[in-house]
Amino acid sequence: MDCENRLDATSSVRLFVYGTLRTGFRSHQILQRLHARFLGRGRVRGRLFDLCRYPGAVESRNGAEFVSGEVYRLPRAEMAFRVLDRYEGFDPSLPESGEFVRNKTIVTMDSGREIRAWIYWLLRARASGRRIRSGDYPVHRAESWHI
């Protein structure tokens, strides 16, 4: 990991979540147990895919493609990421070995302010994943239930 992506054991950091860690989903309890503090809603440049039980986002340079989500402040970053990395199937010692990779990204908050936050990006868009054009997983799930 380069210097920019290194974690300080005692620092708090920001995390952008776009899927099952968001409010209203069962896995949100992980953030609650970690005492994560909600900072607001925002979006990142990316494309979102429905992978059946959860979504995956792929970074995009296209200014018209966005993924919506929530930003949290995580106290005790090193401990928090041990838990979150395990949940996401990410191994920092073998970052390209899993389905997701953890990196920093730019989040545009609903206020228009840009911040840096950690995100779990999908390493490769799977052929089996259906694109979520809205970029918003809870909206997609709600629409899927009404089909």
CSV table of C-alpha atoms in Angstrom, one decimal:
chain,number,residue,atom,x,y,z
A,1,MET,CA,0.0,0.0,0.0
A,2,ASP,CA,1.4,3.4,-0.8
A,3,CYS,CA,1.7,6.2,1.7
A,4,GLU,CA,-1.6,7.8,0.7
A,5,ASN,CA,-3.5,4.6,1.4
A,6,ARG,CA,-1.8,3.8,4.7
A,7,LEU,CA,-3.8,3.7,7.9
A,8,ASP,CA,-2.9,5.2,11.2
A,9,ALA,CA,-3.9,2.8,14.0
A,10,THR,CA,-5.5,5.5,16.2
A,11,SER,CA,-7.0,7.8,13.5
A,12,SER,CA,-10.5,8.1,12.4
A,13,VAL,CA,-11.2,7.9,8.7
A,14,ARG,CA,-14.1,8.3,6.3
A,15,LEU,CA,-15.8,5.4,4.5
A,16,PHE,CA,-18.2,5.6,1.6
A,17,VAL,CA,-20.7,2.8,1.4
A,18,TYR,CA,-23.1,2.1,-1.5
A,19,GLY,CA,-24.6,-1.3,-0.8
A,20,THR,CA,-25.6,-3.6,2.0
A,21,LEU,CA,-23.7,-1.5,4.6
A,22,ARG,CA,-26.1,1.4,4.0
A,23,THR,CA,-28.9,2.3,6.4
A,24,GLY,CA,-31.9,-0.1,6.0
A,25,PHE,CA,-29.9,-3.2,5.2
A,26,ARG,CA,-29.0,-6.0,7.6
A,27,SER,CA,-25.3,-5.5,7.3
A,28,HIS,CA,-25.6,-1.9,8.5
A,29,GLN,CA,-25.3,-3.3,12.0
A,30,ILE,CA,-21.6,-3.8,11.3
A,31,LEU,CA,-21.1,0.0,11.1
A,32,GLN,CA,-23.2,0.4,14.2
A,33,ARG,CA,-21.0,-2.0,16.2
A,34,LEU,CA,-18.0,-0.1,14.9
A,35,HIS,CA,-19.5,3.1,16.3
A,36,ALA,CA,-19.4,4.7,12.8
A,37,ARG,CA,-20.8,8.2,12.7
A,38,PHE,CA,-23.0,9.2,9.7
A,39,LEU,CA,-21.6,12.2,8.0
A,40,GLY,CA,-24.0,12.5,5.1
A,41,ARG,CA,-25.0,11.3,1.6
A,42,GLY,CA,-22.9,11.7,-1.5
A,43,ARG,CA,-21.9,10.1,-4.7
A,44,VAL,CA,-18.8,8.9,-6.5
A,45,ARG,CA,-18.0,8.5,-10.2
A,46,GLY,CA,-18.7,5.0,-11.1
A,47,ARG,CA,-21.0,2.3,-12.5
A,48,LEU,CA,-23.0,0.1,-10.2
A,49,PHE,CA,-23.8,-3.6,-10.8
A,50,ASP,CA,-26.4,-6.0,-9.2
A,51,LEU,CA,-24.5,-9.1,-8.2
A,52,CYS,CA,-27.6,-10.8,-6.9
A,53,ARG,CA,-27.1,-10.6,-3.1
A,54,TYR,CA,-25.2,-7.4,-3.1
A,55,PRO,CA,-23.9,-4.7,-5.5
A,56,GLY,CA,-20.5,-3.8,-6.8
A,57,ALA,CA,-19.2,-0.5,-8.0
A,58,VAL,CA,-16.6,0.0,-10.7
A,59,GLU,CA,-14.8,3.3,-10.9
A,60,SER,CA,-15.6,5.5,-13.9
A,61,ARG,CA,-14.0,8.5,-15.5
A,62,ASN,CA,-17.3,9.4,-17.2
A,63,GLY,CA,-18.7,12.5,-15.5
A,64,ALA,CA,-22.2,11.3,-16.1
A,65,GLU,CA,-22.0,8.0,-14.2
A,66,PHE,CA,-22.5,8.1,-10.5
A,67,VAL,CA,-22.9,5.7,-7.6
A,68,SER,CA,-24.9,7.0,-4.6
A,69,GLY,CA,-24.1,6.2,-1.0
A,70,GLU,CA,-23.5,7.3,2.5
A,71,VAL,CA,-20.3,8.5,4.2
A,72,TYR,CA,-19.3,7.5,7.7
A,73,ARG,CA,-16.5,8.4,10.1
A,74,LEU,CA,-14.9,5.3,11.5
A,75,PRO,CA,-13.1,5.6,14.8
A,76,ARG,CA,-10.0,3.4,15.3
A,77,ALA,CA,-9.5,2.8,11.6
A,78,GLU,CA,-7.1,-0.1,11.8
A,79,MET,CA,-9.5,-2.2,13.9
A,80,ALA,CA,-12.5,-1.1,11.9
A,81,PHE,CA,-10.9,-2.1,8.6
A,82,ARG,CA,-9.9,-5.5,9.9
A,83,VAL,CA,-13.7,-6.1,10.4
A,84,LEU,CA,-14.7,-4.5,7.2
A,85,ASP,CA,-12.0,-6.1,5.1
A,86,ARG,CA,-13.2,-9.5,6.3
A,87,TYR,CA,-16.8,-8.7,5.5
A,88,GLU,CA,-15.8,-7.5,2.0
A,89,GLY,CA,-13.4,-10.4,1.3
A,90,PHE,CA,-10.5,-8.0,0.9
A,91,ASP,CA,-7.0,-9.1,2.0
A,92,PRO,CA,-4.6,-6.1,2.2
A,93,SER,CA,-1.6,-8.4,1.8
A,94,LEU,CA,-3.0,-9.7,-1.5
A,95,PRO,CA,-5.1,-6.8,-2.7
A,96,GLU,CA,-5.9,-8.2,-6.2
A,97,SER,CA,-6.9,-11.6,-5.0
A,98,GLY,CA,-10.5,-10.9,-3.9
A,99,GLU,CA,-13.7,-9.6,-5.5
A,100,PHE,CA,-13.2,-6.1,-4.0
A,101,VAL,CA,-10.3,-3.8,-3.4
A,102,ARG,CA,-10.2,-1.0,-0.8
A,103,ASN,CA,-9.0,2.4,-2.1
A,104,LYS,CA,-9.5,6.1,-1.5
A,105,THR,CA,-11.8,8.0,-3.8
A,106,ILE,CA,-13.3,11.5,-4.1
A,107,VAL,CA,-16.9,11.7,-2.8
A,108,THR,CA,-19.1,14.7,-3.8
A,109,MET,CA,-21.4,15.2,-0.8
A,110,ASP,CA,-25.0,16.3,-1.3
A,111,SER,CA,-23.8,19.8,-0.1
A,112,GLY,CA,-21.5,19.9,-3.1
A,113,ARG,CA,-18.3,19.7,-1.0
A,114,GLU,CA,-15.7,17.1,-2.2
A,115,ILE,CA,-14.0,14.9,0.4
A,116,ARG,CA,-11.7,11.9,0.3
A,117,ALA,CA,-13.0,8.6,1.7
A,118,TRP,CA,-12.3,4.9,1.5
A,119,ILE,CA,-14.4,2.7,-0.7
A,120,TYR,CA,-14.6,-1.0,-1.7
A,121,TRP,CA,-14.5,-1.1,-5.5
A,122,LEU,CA,-15.4,-4.2,-7.4
A,123,LEU,CA,-12.2,-5.3,-9.1
A,124,ARG,CA,-13.9,-6.4,-12.4
A,125,ALA,CA,-17.4,-6.0,-13.6
A,126,ARG,CA,-18.8,-9.5,-13.8
A,127,ALA,CA,-20.7,-10.5,-16.9
A,128,SER,CA,-23.4,-11.9,-14.7
A,129,GLY,CA,-23.9,-8.5,-13.0
A,130,ARG,CA,-26.8,-6.4,-14.3
A,131,ARG,CA,-26.0,-2.7,-14.5
A,132,ILE,CA,-28.0,-0.5,-12.0
A,133,ARG,CA,-28.5,2.6,-14.2
A,134,SER,CA,-29.8,4.7,-11.3
A,135,GLY,CA,-26.5,4.2,-9.4
A,136,ASP,CA,-28.6,3.9,-6.2
A,137,TYR,CA,-28.8,0.4,-4.7
A,138,PRO,CA,-31.7,0.9,-2.3
A,139,VAL,CA,-33.8,2.5,-5.1
A,140,HIS,CA,-32.9,-0.4,-7.3
A,141,ARG,CA,-33.9,-3.0,-4.6
A,142,ALA,CA,-37.2,-1.2,-4.1
A,143,GLU,CA,-38.0,-1.2,-7.8
A,144,SER,CA,-37.0,-4.8,-8.1
A,145,TRP,CA,-39.5,-5.8,-5.5
A,146,HIS,CA,-42.3,-4.2,-7.5
A,147,ILE,CA,-41.6,-6.0,-10.8
